[in-house]
mmCIF file of C-alpha atoms in Angstrom:
data_model
loop_
_atom_site.group_PDB
_atom_site.id
_atom_site.type_symbol
_atom_site.label_atom_id
_atom_site.label_comp_id
_atom_site.label_asym_id
_atom_site.label_seq_id
_atom_site.Cartn_x
_atom_site.Cartn_y
_atom_site.Cartn_z
ATOM 1 C CA PRO A 1 0.372 0.116 -0.130
ATOM 2 C CA GLU A 2 2.543 2.699 1.058
ATOM 3 C CA TYR A 3 5.330 1.459 -0.858
ATOM 4 C CA PHE A 4 6.631 3.433 -3.533
ATOM 5 C CA PRO A 5 4.568 6.428 -5.761
ATOM 6 C CA PRO A 6 4.763 5.905 -9.355
ATOM 7 C CA GLU A 7 6.677 9.025 -9.560
ATOM 8 C CA PHE A 8 9.481 7.334 -7.956
ATOM 9 C CA THR A 9 12.868 8.663 -8.510
ATOM 10 C CA MET A 10 16.366 8.465 -7.888
ATOM 11 C CA GLY A 11 17.111 12.107 -7.582
ATOM 12 C CA THR A 12 19.233 13.848 -10.435
ATOM 13 C CA ALA A 13 21.570 10.663 -10.580
ATOM 14 C CA ARG A 14 21.909 7.803 -13.371
ATOM 15 C CA VAL A 15 21.047 4.427 -11.776
ATOM 16 C CA SER A 16 21.433 0.795 -13.529
ATOM 17 C CA ASP A 17 18.391 -1.548 -13.120
ATOM 18 C CA GLU A 18 20.512 -3.283 -10.794
ATOM 19 C CA ALA A 19 21.260 -0.218 -8.388
ATOM 20 C CA LYS A 20 17.982 0.626 -8.466
ATOM 21 C CA ASN A 21 16.453 -2.685 -7.758
ATOM 22 C CA GLU A 22 18.989 -2.428 -4.711
ATOM 23 C CA ILE A 23 17.455 0.717 -3.639
ATOM 24 C CA ILE A 24 14.184 -0.589 -3.833
ATOM 25 C CA LEU A 25 14.636 -4.128 -2.066
ATOM 26 C CA ALA A 26 16.463 -1.818 0.696
ATOM 27 C CA LEU A 27 13.802 1.152 1.113
ATOM 28 C CA THR A 28 11.217 -1.823 0.916
ATOM 29 C CA LEU A 29 12.815 -3.896 3.799
ATOM 30 C CA MET A 30 13.385 -0.147 6.013
ATOM 31 C CA LYS A 31 9.880 0.193 5.880
ATOM 32 C CA THR A 32 8.071 -3.101 6.658
ATOM 33 C CA LEU A 33 10.570 -3.599 9.761
ATOM 34 C CA GLY A 34 8.753 0.281 10.858
ATOM 35 C CA ARG A 35 5.621 -1.641 10.609
ATOM 36 C CA LEU A 36 6.084 -4.648 12.780
ATOM 37 C CA ARG A 37 7.577 -2.581 14.862
ATOM 38 C CA ASP A 38 11.142 -3.877 14.631
ATOM 39 C CA VAL A 39 12.646 -1.888 17.671
ATOM 40 C CA GLU A 40 16.156 -3.944 17.062
ATOM 41 C CA SER A 41 16.405 -2.939 13.386
ATOM 42 C CA LEU A 42 16.635 0.679 14.310
ATOM 43 C CA ASP A 43 20.415 0.917 14.117
ATOM 44 C CA ILE A 44 19.749 -1.414 11.137
ATOM 45 C CA ILE A 45 17.402 1.043 8.869
ATOM 46 C CA LYS A 46 19.590 4.120 9.968
ATOM 47 C CA LYS A 47 22.077 2.646 8.491
ATOM 48 C CA ALA A 48 20.933 1.202 5.358
ATOM 49 C CA TRP A 49 18.851 4.796 5.323
ATOM 50 C CA LYS A 50 22.178 6.618 5.054
ATOM 51 C CA GLU A 51 23.455 4.571 1.885
ATOM 52 C CA TYR A 52 20.178 4.324 -0.095
ATOM 53 C CA GLY A 53 17.996 7.120 1.346
ATOM 54 C CA THR A 54 16.648 9.498 -1.430
ATOM 55 C CA GLU A 55 15.082 12.641 -0.812
ATOM 56 C CA ASP A 56 11.277 11.526 -2.220
ATOM 57 C CA GLN A 57 10.967 8.530 0.055
ATOM 58 C CA LYS A 58 12.715 10.727 3.526
ATOM 59 C CA ILE A 59 8.549 10.880 4.512
ATOM 60 C CA TYR A 60 8.763 7.158 4.962
ATOM 61 C CA TYR A 61 11.924 7.421 6.693
ATOM 62 C CA ALA A 62 10.779 10.124 9.176
ATOM 63 C CA LEU A 63 7.426 7.114 9.648
ATOM 64 C CA THR A 64 9.887 4.047 10.017
ATOM 65 C CA LEU A 65 11.876 5.422 12.824
ATOM 66 C CA ALA A 66 8.807 7.074 14.185
ATOM 67 C CA ARG A 67 6.845 3.432 14.344
ATOM 68 C CA LEU A 68 10.195 2.459 16.442
ATOM 69 C CA GLY A 69 10.210 4.816 19.059
ATOM 70 C CA ASP A 70 12.744 7.541 17.185
ATOM 71 C CA TYR A 71 10.746 10.849 17.023
ATOM 72 C CA SER A 72 13.631 12.963 15.395
ATOM 73 C CA TYR A 73 11.605 13.814 12.436
ATOM 74 C CA ILE A 74 8.363 13.612 14.010
ATOM 75 C CA LYS A 75 7.450 17.948 13.490
ATOM 76 C CA TYR A 76 8.481 16.637 9.523
ATOM 77 C CA LEU A 77 5.789 13.797 9.837
ATOM 78 C CA ILE A 78 2.982 16.591 11.784
ATOM 79 C CA ASN A 79 4.579 19.022 8.778
ATOM 80 C CA ARG A 80 2.958 16.616 5.931
ATOM 81 C CA LEU A 81 -0.457 16.220 8.193
ATOM 82 C CA LYS A 82 -0.743 19.794 7.262
ATOM 83 C CA MET A 83 -0.127 19.865 3.613
ATOM 84 C CA ASP A 84 -3.050 19.466 0.567
ATOM 85 C CA TYR A 85 -3.712 16.421 -0.510
ATOM 86 C CA PRO A 86 -2.084 15.658 -4.001
ATOM 87 C CA GLN A 87 -4.842 14.747 -6.912
ATOM 88 C CA ASN A 88 -4.777 11.038 -6.453
ATOM 89 C CA PRO A 89 -4.888 11.241 -2.389
ATOM 90 C CA GLU A 90 -4.877 7.231 -2.284
ATOM 91 C CA ARG A 91 -1.148 6.385 -1.040
ATOM 92 C CA GLU A 92 -1.156 9.690 0.731
ATOM 93 C CA ILE A 93 -4.457 8.421 2.907
ATOM 94 C CA LEU A 94 -2.216 5.777 3.913
ATOM 95 C CA LEU A 95 0.761 7.935 4.892
ATOM 96 C CA ARG A 96 -1.256 10.099 6.620
ATOM 97 C CA VAL A 97 -3.067 7.160 8.883
ATOM 98 C CA GLY A 98 0.248 5.710 9.225
ATOM 99 C CA ILE A 99 1.469 9.472 10.533
ATOM 100 C CA ILE A 100 -1.806 9.367 12.666
ATOM 101 C CA GLU A 101 -1.121 6.416 14.287
ATOM 102 C CA VAL A 102 2.450 7.012 15.645
ATOM 103 C CA LEU A 103 1.564 10.764 17.017
ATOM 104 C CA SER A 104 -1.165 8.843 19.620
ATOM 105 C CA GLU A 105 2.113 6.927 20.676
ATOM 106 C CA TYR A 106 4.111 9.909 20.748
ATOM 107 C CA LEU A 107 1.418 11.983 22.234
ATOM 108 C CA ALA A 108 1.404 9.399 25.369
ATOM 109 C CA LYS A 109 5.116 9.944 25.952
ATOM 110 C CA TYR A 110 5.628 13.896 25.046
ATOM 111 C CA PRO A 111 2.206 15.187 25.790
ATOM 112 C CA ASP A 112 1.287 18.640 23.505
ATOM 113 C CA SER A 113 -2.545 20.043 23.848
ATOM 114 C CA GLU A 114 -1.726 21.793 20.564
ATOM 115 C CA LEU A 115 -1.213 18.559 18.829
ATOM 116 C CA GLN A 116 -3.896 16.747 20.557
ATOM 117 C CA ASN A 117 -5.743 19.695 19.075
ATOM 118 C CA PHE A 118 -4.723 18.881 15.904
ATOM 119 C CA LEU A 119 -5.939 15.515 16.670
ATOM 120 C CA VAL A 120 -9.546 16.819 17.282
ATOM 121 C CA PHE A 121 -9.485 18.423 14.162
ATOM 122 C CA LEU A 122 -9.031 15.927 12.258
ATOM 123 C CA SER A 123 -10.817 13.641 13.753
ATOM 124 C CA GLU A 124 -14.207 15.629 13.114
ATOM 125 C CA ASP A 125 -12.786 17.998 9.931
ATOM 126 C CA ALA A 126 -10.581 16.013 7.796
ATOM 127 C CA SER A 127 -11.669 15.142 4.207
ATOM 128 C CA TYR A 128 -11.480 11.766 4.539
ATOM 129 C CA PRO A 129 -13.297 9.432 5.747
ATOM 130 C CA GLU A 130 -9.906 7.685 6.770
ATOM 131 C CA ILE A 131 -8.280 10.248 8.750
ATOM 132 C CA ARG A 132 -11.369 10.581 10.941
ATOM 133 C CA THR A 133 -11.374 7.326 11.998
ATOM 134 C CA SER A 134 -7.537 7.193 12.451
ATOM 135 C CA ALA A 135 -7.998 10.579 14.671
ATOM 136 C CA ARG A 136 -10.381 9.045 16.606
ATOM 137 C CA ASN A 137 -8.612 6.050 17.500
ATOM 138 C CA ALA A 138 -5.212 7.473 18.222
ATOM 139 C CA LEU A 139 -7.925 9.971 20.320
ATOM 140 C CA ALA A 140 -9.519 6.906 21.950
ATOM 141 C CA SER A 141 -6.171 5.170 22.786
ATOM 142 C CA LEU A 142 -4.528 8.657 24.429
ATOM 143 C CA GLN A 143 -8.158 8.387 26.916
ATOM 144 C CA LYS A 144 -7.473 4.805 27.406
ATOM 145 C CA SER A 145 -3.193 5.609 28.303
ATOM 146 C CA GLY A 146 -4.842 8.506 30.544
ATOM 147 C CA LYS A 147 -2.369 10.632 28.555
ATOM 148 C CA ALA A 148 -5.314 12.495 27.158
ATOM 149 C CA LYS A 149 -5.859 16.270 27.633
ATOM 150 C CA LYS A 150 -8.983 16.698 29.773
#
């Protein structure tokens, strides 16, 4: 689902098909380890990103790190949620659902009323039902953990 957009590029460098396949495999494995929440792979993912990372895949790297508890790119992820949707938003919706999921985990560790209010806004007024549902689930998870703002 959230793999690579059709316009996936390798920047301006010309890359052989074999090298391109190696990069795609490495990035796909990083994302998969993130979805599996394999925290032990965090160092490997960071090393692989240094070797294979591409600017157009940075958002997925940021999401992978957040899924593993490294929130160093959390502002980058939040900014993505605030951007306009592209013409064909299917993949973007899946990406944003993933971002919202990690936001509830982030907020449980680092309470932030402004960010929580943003989730409330998304739960009520987001353009797509998947986003509203994900935001509601994130807020419910916060409520359960006792970290929700009253």
